Amino acid sequence: MNRTIFGAAEGAQEVSLFTLKNRNGMEITMSDLGAVLTRVIVPDQEGHPRDVVLGYESPEEYRKNTNTYFGSTVGRNGNRLEGAAVTLEGKVYHMTPNEGENNLHSGPDGYQIRMWEVKETAEDRNEVTFVLESPDGDQGFPGNLKLEVTYALTDENEIRITYKGVSDAETVFNPTNHSYFNLGGHDSGTILNHVLTLMADSYTPVRDSASIPTGEKADVTGTPMDFRQGKAIGLDIDADFQQLQYTGGYDHNFVINQNSVSDDTTTGLYRAAVVVCSESGITMEVDTDRPGVQLYAGNFLKEEPGKGGVKYGKRCGFCLETQYFPNAANEPAFASPIIKANEPCVTETVYRFKSQGLKQGGEGR
Ligand code: BGC
């Protein structure tokens, strides 16, 4: 692991970057500001390195990262809570509304703009663990929550993100990673030609443009939401389909098929998605133990200034945010993201990369 100084964000202590490399030419970089993933290098089919995640140039920009959520570790709760409230053990707790009357990604003081501690890592482990103590009442949620996020880079070309949470009172625990991927490179324009396969027979339709689900699971068959056979993200994104009009393009939670077993049989994860960029020859697989995945096609990006002076326009990156379904804490029909007091919860998501240019069993790190 290599630690470098990123800079000092306003009002914050020194911010660091942590880089991991594997044997095949992959590199990933994370920061202790927000436990954000800032950089993912994957060699393309010709062996040229491409940075496949969108990001910012400076810690100052990450300190203000409450809109795009580039690379973010989102918590305590990813996605929306209707009425910015949740009822736990008969008591109503209020969050800050930051999207109309609702709460998105836990509000204006998200975990992605906090300073995290870095845990000592064993020499032989190619990983970094960030620790955050989130006090009782933080963002409106009850319980002192201790959260650890570990990013590991394996020689199987996987980024394994593991979240461990334990709280001293019942609370919501639904973290996710909000990276925007562009498998042609973060500076290569839109992701509309990427071919996406989603292992999802259904999705959770939203009531209206506020994007709170109705509570139903709707069949994707015969709709623009059907990605089971693989299709370009751009093919139907502007179709005359009410769900897509509500959200201005794909911004929906898909229900991962529970029989969708990952090739990676060691951990019992489900395969949620496969994305292929034929121009770069880079493929990404997404495996998780969570029931849902939010496909967000970067519809709201507007010339966002990013790394290396690049301006990220509409649909220049896509997110596959593994999580419980939106508003699940308030929706009895959905699996619950509520954890009990003093019962640790561990959850894992894997982003695995494939490319002809990835050396197999190379020279070492
Ligand atoms: C949401 C989008 C939102 C984006 C950035 C996604 O998880 O579903 O509606 O624009 O995050 O905030």
Short mmCIF file of C-alpha atoms and ligand atoms in Angstrom, two decimals:
data_model
loop_
_atom_site.label_atom_id
_atom_site.label_comp_id
_atom_site.label_asym_id
_atom_site.label_seq_id
_atom_site.Cartn_x
_atom_site.Cartn_y
_atom_site.Cartn_z
CA MET A 1 0.00 0.00 0.00
CA ASN A 2 1.29 3.41 -0.93
CA ARG A 3 0.19 6.50 1.02
CA THR A 4 0.55 9.98 -0.44
CA ILE A 5 -0.71 13.40 0.60
CA PHE A 6 -3.80 14.56 -1.27
CA GLY A 7 -3.84 17.97 0.42
CA ALA A 8 -5.79 19.69 3.13
CA ALA A 9 -9.48 20.16 2.66
CA GLU A 10 -10.85 23.38 4.10
CA GLY A 11 -11.31 23.07 7.85
CA ALA A 12 -10.05 19.52 7.81
CA GLN A 13 -6.84 17.82 8.73
CA GLU A 14 -4.42 16.49 6.14
CA VAL A 15 -6.08 14.27 3.57
CA SER A 16 -4.30 11.19 2.21
CA LEU A 17 -4.58 8.93 -0.80
CA PHE A 18 -3.96 5.18 -0.55
CA THR A 19 -3.03 3.22 -3.64
CA LEU A 20 -3.13 -0.54 -4.07
CA LYS A 21 -1.70 -2.40 -7.07
CA ASN A 22 -2.15 -5.98 -8.17
CA ARG A 23 0.05 -8.31 -10.23
CA ASN A 24 -1.83 -7.70 -13.47
CA GLY A 25 -1.57 -3.95 -13.90
CA MET A 26 -4.63 -2.80 -11.95
CA GLU A 27 -4.38 0.04 -9.44
CA ILE A 28 -7.00 1.58 -7.16
CA THR A 29 -6.82 4.73 -5.04
CA MET A 30 -8.98 5.68 -2.07
CA SER A 31 -8.98 8.64 0.30
CA ASP A 32 -9.51 8.90 4.05
CA LEU A 33 -11.74 11.86 3.20
CA GLY A 34 -15.05 10.11 2.78
CA ALA A 35 -13.55 6.66 2.20
CA VAL A 36 -14.08 7.58 -1.45
CA LEU A 37 -12.74 5.60 -4.38
CA THR A 38 -10.93 8.19 -6.49
CA ARG A 39 -9.18 6.18 -9.20
CA VAL A 40 -9.42 2.71 -10.78
CA ILE A 41 -6.78 1.85 -13.37
CA VAL A 42 -7.50 -1.07 -15.69
CA PRO A 43 -5.34 -1.89 -18.73
CA ASP A 44 -7.47 -1.93 -21.90
CA GLN A 45 -7.31 -4.62 -24.58
CA GLU A 46 -4.02 -3.21 -25.82
CA GLY A 47 -2.56 -3.00 -22.35
CA HIS A 48 -2.92 0.80 -22.06
CA PRO A 49 -4.02 1.92 -18.61
CA ARG A 50 -7.42 3.61 -18.39
CA ASP A 51 -8.92 5.25 -15.32
CA VAL A 52 -12.48 3.92 -15.34
CA VAL A 53 -14.09 6.01 -12.56
CA LEU A 54 -15.15 9.65 -12.53
CA GLY A 55 -13.67 11.80 -9.79
CA TYR A 56 -12.43 15.16 -8.62
CA GLU A 57 -9.01 16.71 -8.74
CA SER A 58 -8.75 18.04 -5.18
CA PRO A 59 -9.82 17.32 -1.60
CA GLU A 60 -11.75 20.62 -1.57
CA GLU A 61 -14.02 19.29 -4.28
CA TYR A 62 -14.55 16.02 -2.40
CA ARG A 63 -15.40 18.04 0.75
CA LYS A 64 -18.31 19.52 -1.21
CA ASN A 65 -19.34 16.19 -2.68
CA THR A 66 -23.04 16.27 -1.72
CA ASN A 67 -24.46 16.35 -5.20
CA THR A 68 -22.75 13.93 -7.56
CA TYR A 69 -21.40 11.54 -4.89
CA PHE A 70 -18.43 10.61 -7.13
CA GLY A 71 -16.77 7.50 -5.63
CA SER A 72 -18.65 7.93 -2.38
CA THR A 73 -19.14 5.62 0.52
CA VAL A 74 -22.78 6.51 1.17
CA GLY A 75 -24.22 6.04 4.67
CA ARG A 76 -25.88 5.35 6.95
CA ASN A 77 -28.56 4.92 4.34
CA GLY A 78 -28.09 4.81 0.61
CA ASN A 79 -30.96 6.06 -1.58
CA ARG A 80 -34.25 7.61 -0.40
CA LEU A 81 -36.29 7.75 2.78
CA GLU A 82 -39.82 9.02 2.28
CA GLY A 83 -40.68 12.07 4.38
CA ALA A 84 -37.05 12.07 5.60
CA ALA A 85 -38.14 9.90 8.51
CA VAL A 86 -37.99 6.37 9.80
CA THR A 87 -39.81 4.58 12.63
CA LEU A 88 -37.70 2.35 14.85
CA GLU A 89 -39.06 0.54 17.89
CA GLY A 90 -42.20 2.67 17.72
CA LYS A 91 -40.39 6.00 17.67
CA VAL A 92 -40.17 8.34 14.67
CA TYR A 93 -36.72 9.68 13.82
CA HIS A 94 -36.27 12.62 11.47
CA MET A 95 -33.50 13.17 8.96
CA THR A 96 -32.82 16.38 7.03
CA PRO A 97 -34.91 16.59 3.85
CA ASN A 98 -32.53 17.26 0.96
CA GLU A 99 -34.63 16.21 -2.03
CA GLY A 100 -38.03 17.83 -1.73
CA GLU A 101 -39.57 16.39 1.44
CA ASN A 102 -37.48 13.25 1.25
CA ASN A 103 -33.99 12.31 2.31
CA LEU A 104 -31.45 11.17 -0.27
CA HIS A 105 -28.20 9.39 0.68
CA SER A 106 -28.62 10.38 4.36
CA GLY A 107 -28.70 14.13 3.79
CA PRO A 108 -26.25 17.02 3.69
CA ASP A 109 -23.80 15.53 6.22
CA GLY A 110 -23.08 12.24 4.48
CA TYR A 111 -20.25 9.90 5.35
CA GLN A 112 -18.60 10.76 2.03
CA ILE A 113 -17.53 14.16 3.35
CA ARG A 114 -16.23 12.98 6.76
CA MET A 115 -12.66 12.24 7.72
CA TRP A 116 -12.23 8.52 8.43
CA GLU A 117 -9.54 6.82 10.49
CA VAL A 118 -7.27 4.34 8.76
CA LYS A 119 -6.79 0.96 10.36
CA GLU A 120 -3.48 -0.84 10.55
CA THR A 121 -3.41 -3.46 7.75
CA ALA A 122 -1.43 -6.71 7.86
CA GLU A 123 1.58 -6.62 5.49
CA ASP A 124 0.32 -9.55 3.42
CA ARG A 125 -3.12 -8.06 2.77
CA ASN A 126 -3.59 -5.89 -0.28
CA GLU A 127 -6.29 -3.78 1.30
CA VAL A 128 -7.13 -0.58 3.19
CA THR A 129 -9.71 -0.30 5.97
CA PHE A 130 -11.36 2.99 6.92
CA VAL A 131 -13.16 3.37 10.25
CA LEU A 132 -15.89 5.85 11.16
CA GLU A 133 -17.58 6.36 14.52
CA SER A 134 -21.02 7.75 13.83
CA PRO A 135 -22.56 8.96 17.10
CA ASP A 136 -26.10 8.46 18.37
CA GLY A 137 -28.34 11.00 16.61
CA ASP A 138 -25.92 11.45 13.69
CA GLN A 139 -27.96 12.52 10.61
CA GLY A 140 -31.03 11.86 12.80
CA PHE A 141 -30.45 8.12 13.19
CA PRO A 142 -30.35 6.47 16.63
CA GLY A 143 -27.44 4.40 17.94
CA ASN A 144 -23.70 4.84 18.12
CA LEU A 145 -22.65 3.10 14.91
CA LYS A 146 -19.13 1.91 14.28
CA LEU A 147 -18.52 1.38 10.60
CA GLU A 148 -15.55 -0.16 8.82
CA VAL A 149 -15.14 -0.15 5.06
CA THR A 150 -12.42 -2.29 3.53
CA TYR A 151 -11.28 -1.96 -0.06
CA ALA A 152 -9.24 -4.95 -1.21
CA LEU A 153 -7.64 -5.34 -4.64
CA THR A 154 -7.13 -9.00 -5.54
CA ASP A 155 -4.98 -10.69 -8.16
CA GLU A 156 -8.27 -11.88 -9.67
CA ASN A 157 -8.75 -8.22 -10.68
CA GLU A 158 -11.48 -7.60 -8.15
CA ILE A 159 -12.21 -4.61 -5.99
CA ARG A 160 -13.85 -6.20 -2.95
CA ILE A 161 -15.66 -3.69 -0.77
CA THR A 162 -16.66 -5.00 2.66
CA TYR A 163 -18.77 -2.99 5.10
CA LYS A 164 -18.98 -3.93 8.79
CA GLY A 165 -21.41 -2.10 11.01
CA VAL A 166 -22.40 -2.46 14.64
CA SER A 167 -24.65 -0.14 16.62
CA ASP A 168 -25.65 -0.02 20.30
CA ALA A 169 -29.29 0.63 19.35
CA GLU A 170 -31.55 -0.52 16.55
CA THR A 171 -30.80 1.58 13.46
CA VAL A 172 -30.70 1.70 9.67
CA PHE A 173 -27.57 0.27 8.06
CA ASN A 174 -27.63 0.46 4.29
CA PRO A 175 -24.27 1.67 3.00
CA THR A 176 -23.35 1.61 -0.67
CA ASN A 177 -20.62 2.72 -3.03
CA HIS A 178 -21.62 5.42 -5.49
CA SER A 179 -18.78 5.18 -8.05
CA TYR A 180 -19.53 6.35 -11.55
CA PHE A 181 -17.89 3.98 -14.01
CA ASN A 182 -16.94 4.62 -17.61
CA LEU A 183 -15.15 1.58 -18.98
CA GLY A 184 -13.82 3.58 -21.89
CA GLY A 185 -12.04 5.85 -19.41
CA HIS A 186 -13.41 8.65 -17.23
CA ASP A 187 -12.62 11.19 -19.95
CA SER A 188 -14.11 9.28 -22.89
CA GLY A 189 -17.61 10.76 -23.17
CA THR A 190 -20.93 9.03 -22.61
CA ILE A 191 -21.55 5.47 -21.46
CA LEU A 192 -24.51 5.01 -23.79
CA ASN A 193 -22.71 2.40 -25.91
CA HIS A 194 -21.80 0.22 -22.91
CA VAL A 195 -23.66 -3.09 -23.05
CA LEU A 196 -25.29 -3.85 -19.72
CA THR A 197 -26.70 -7.15 -18.54
CA LEU A 198 -28.74 -7.02 -15.33
CA MET A 199 -29.69 -10.26 -13.61
CA ALA A 200 -33.09 -8.88 -12.73
CA ASP A 201 -36.54 -10.15 -13.74
CA SER A 202 -38.11 -7.21 -11.94
CA TYR A 203 -37.51 -3.67 -10.68
CA THR A 204 -39.18 -1.41 -8.16
CA PRO A 205 -41.26 1.18 -10.04
CA VAL A 206 -41.47 4.67 -8.57
CA ARG A 207 -44.65 6.62 -7.85
CA ASP A 208 -43.57 9.84 -9.52
CA SER A 209 -40.55 12.05 -10.10
CA ALA A 210 -39.69 12.03 -6.38
CA SER A 211 -38.50 8.44 -6.99
CA ILE A 212 -40.12 6.76 -3.98
CA PRO A 213 -41.05 3.18 -4.97
CA THR A 214 -44.69 2.11 -5.01
CA GLY A 215 -43.78 -1.03 -3.07
CA GLU A 216 -44.42 -3.30 -6.06
CA LYS A 217 -41.97 -5.39 -8.00
CA ALA A 218 -42.74 -4.96 -11.69
CA ASP A 219 -41.82 -7.49 -14.36
CA VAL A 220 -39.25 -6.12 -16.80
CA THR A 221 -40.52 -8.25 -19.70
CA GLY A 222 -41.36 -6.23 -22.79
CA THR A 223 -40.22 -2.93 -21.23
CA PRO A 224 -37.09 -0.74 -21.55
CA MET A 225 -36.15 -2.09 -18.10
CA ASP A 226 -35.32 -5.53 -19.50
CA PHE A 227 -31.52 -5.90 -19.49
CA ARG A 228 -31.49 -9.68 -19.09
CA GLN A 229 -30.12 -10.39 -22.55
CA GLY A 230 -27.68 -7.48 -22.49
CA LYS A 231 -28.24 -4.22 -24.40
CA ALA A 232 -26.62 -0.84 -24.81
CA ILE A 233 -27.55 1.49 -21.94
CA GLY A 234 -28.47 4.12 -24.54
CA LEU A 235 -30.79 1.92 -26.61
CA ASP A 236 -34.04 2.58 -24.72
CA ILE A 237 -32.97 5.26 -22.23
CA ASP A 238 -35.17 7.93 -23.81
CA ALA A 239 -38.05 5.59 -24.65
CA ASP A 240 -41.63 6.74 -24.27
CA PHE A 241 -42.04 4.91 -20.97
CA GLN A 242 -43.46 6.66 -17.95
CA GLN A 243 -40.96 5.28 -15.43
CA LEU A 244 -38.07 6.69 -17.47
CA GLN A 245 -39.82 10.02 -17.86
CA TYR A 246 -40.26 10.36 -14.10
CA THR A 247 -36.52 9.99 -13.58
CA GLY A 248 -35.04 11.44 -16.79
CA GLY A 249 -33.44 8.14 -17.81
CA TYR A 250 -32.41 5.05 -15.86
CA ASP A 251 -32.42 5.79 -12.15
CA HIS A 252 -34.12 2.69 -10.77
CA ASN A 253 -33.59 -0.12 -8.36
CA PHE A 254 -33.48 -3.60 -9.87
CA VAL A 255 -34.36 -6.73 -7.91
CA ILE A 256 -31.40 -9.08 -8.25
CA ASN A 257 -32.50 -12.61 -9.12
CA GLN A 258 -31.82 -14.77 -6.10
CA ASN A 259 -30.78 -17.66 -8.35
CA SER A 260 -28.15 -15.53 -10.06
CA VAL A 261 -25.07 -17.23 -8.71
CA SER A 262 -21.72 -15.56 -9.20
CA ASP A 263 -18.86 -17.50 -10.80
CA ASP A 264 -17.09 -16.63 -7.61
CA THR A 265 -18.51 -19.51 -5.60
CA THR A 266 -16.36 -18.94 -2.52
CA THR A 267 -18.47 -16.22 -0.96
CA GLY A 268 -22.05 -16.99 -1.95
CA LEU A 269 -22.56 -13.63 -3.65
CA TYR A 270 -25.13 -13.04 -6.36
CA ARG A 271 -24.16 -11.85 -9.81
CA ALA A 272 -26.00 -8.56 -10.22
CA ALA A 273 -24.61 -7.14 -13.46
CA VAL A 274 -22.10 -7.40 -16.28
CA VAL A 275 -21.04 -4.34 -18.30
CA VAL A 276 -19.01 -4.47 -21.52
CA CYS A 277 -17.27 -1.62 -23.31
CA SER A 278 -16.25 -2.99 -26.70
CA GLU A 279 -14.15 0.08 -27.58
CA SER A 280 -11.72 -0.46 -24.67
CA GLY A 281 -12.29 -4.20 -24.34
CA ILE A 282 -12.91 -3.77 -20.62
CA THR A 283 -15.67 -5.74 -18.90
CA MET A 284 -16.92 -5.28 -15.34
CA GLU A 285 -18.91 -7.80 -13.31
CA VAL A 286 -20.79 -6.82 -10.16
CA ASP A 287 -21.45 -9.36 -7.40
CA THR A 288 -23.14 -8.68 -4.08
CA ASP A 289 -25.05 -10.12 -1.15
CA ARG A 290 -27.58 -7.25 -1.19
CA PRO A 291 -31.07 -7.72 -2.72
CA GLY A 292 -31.04 -4.67 -5.01
CA VAL A 293 -28.94 -2.58 -7.32
CA GLN A 294 -29.68 1.01 -8.35
CA LEU A 295 -28.83 1.69 -11.96
CA TYR A 296 -28.20 5.41 -12.30
CA ALA A 297 -27.10 6.50 -15.77
CA GLY A 298 -25.61 9.87 -14.78
CA ASN A 299 -28.67 11.67 -16.13
CA PHE A 300 -28.14 14.76 -13.97
CA LEU A 301 -24.46 15.37 -14.70
CA LYS A 302 -23.95 18.81 -16.23
CA GLU A 303 -20.40 19.67 -17.29
CA GLU A 304 -19.12 18.73 -13.83
CA PRO A 305 -15.42 19.69 -13.55
CA GLY A 306 -13.40 16.61 -12.72
CA LYS A 307 -9.99 14.98 -12.78
CA GLY A 308 -7.42 16.43 -15.16
CA GLY A 309 -9.67 19.33 -16.17
CA VAL A 310 -12.23 17.01 -17.76
CA LYS A 311 -15.84 18.17 -17.73
CA TYR A 312 -18.26 15.31 -17.17
CA GLY A 313 -21.46 15.81 -19.12
CA LYS A 314 -24.83 14.09 -19.03
CA ARG A 315 -24.49 10.28 -18.96
CA CYS A 316 -20.70 10.23 -18.92
CA GLY A 317 -20.73 7.63 -16.14
CA PHE A 318 -23.07 4.98 -14.75
CA CYS A 319 -23.52 3.79 -11.18
CA LEU A 320 -24.47 0.32 -10.02
CA GLU A 321 -25.20 0.91 -6.34
CA THR A 322 -25.77 -2.35 -4.48
CA GLN A 323 -28.17 -1.89 -1.57
CA TYR A 324 -31.53 -2.57 0.00
CA PHE A 325 -34.39 -1.20 -2.08
CA PRO A 326 -35.09 2.56 -1.91
CA ASN A 327 -37.18 3.56 1.11
CA ALA A 328 -36.95 -0.04 2.38
CA ALA A 329 -36.83 1.13 6.01
CA ASN A 330 -40.40 2.46 5.57
CA GLU A 331 -41.79 -0.10 3.12
CA PRO A 332 -42.99 -3.34 4.75
CA ALA A 333 -43.04 -5.15 1.37
CA PHE A 334 -39.27 -4.78 1.05
CA ALA A 335 -36.43 -6.59 2.85
CA SER A 336 -35.42 -4.50 5.84
CA PRO A 337 -32.15 -2.56 6.22
CA ILE A 338 -32.66 -2.28 9.99
CA ILE A 339 -30.01 -3.84 12.22
CA LYS A 340 -30.54 -4.84 15.84
CA ALA A 341 -28.55 -3.44 18.73
CA ASN A 342 -25.13 -5.01 19.20
CA GLU A 343 -25.54 -7.41 16.26
CA PRO A 344 -22.72 -6.80 13.78
CA CYS A 345 -23.70 -6.71 10.12
CA VAL A 346 -21.25 -7.51 7.33
CA THR A 347 -21.98 -6.97 3.66
CA GLU A 348 -19.83 -7.27 0.57
CA THR A 349 -19.83 -6.09 -3.04
CA VAL A 350 -17.29 -7.04 -5.69
CA TYR A 351 -16.45 -5.15 -8.89
CA ARG A 352 -14.41 -7.55 -11.06
CA PHE A 353 -12.61 -6.45 -14.24
CA LYS A 354 -11.66 -8.38 -17.35
CA SER A 355 -9.57 -7.26 -20.31
CA GLN A 356 -7.10 -8.84 -22.72
CA GLY A 357 -4.58 -6.31 -21.48
CA LEU A 358 -4.67 -7.49 -17.88
CA LYS A 359 -1.48 -9.47 -17.38
CA GLN A 360 -2.05 -12.77 -15.68
CA GLY A 361 0.46 -13.63 -12.96
CA GLY A 362 2.68 -10.66 -13.86
CA GLU A 363 5.86 -9.43 -12.27
CA GLY A 364 4.44 -8.61 -8.86
CA ARG A 365 3.26 -5.44 -7.23
C1 BGC B 1 -29.81 8.71 -7.29
C2 BGC B 1 -29.96 9.81 -8.30
C3 BGC B 1 -29.07 10.96 -7.90
C4 BGC B 1 -27.66 10.46 -7.77
C5 BGC B 1 -26.68 11.53 -7.33
C6 BGC B 1 -28.39 8.29 -7.26
O1 BGC B 1 -28.19 7.28 -6.34
O2 BGC B 1 -30.67 7.63 -7.52
O3 BGC B 1 -31.31 10.23 -8.41
O4 BGC B 1 -29.14 11.99 -8.82
O5 BGC B 1 -27.60 9.41 -6.87
O6 BGC B 1 -27.13 12.17 -6.20
#
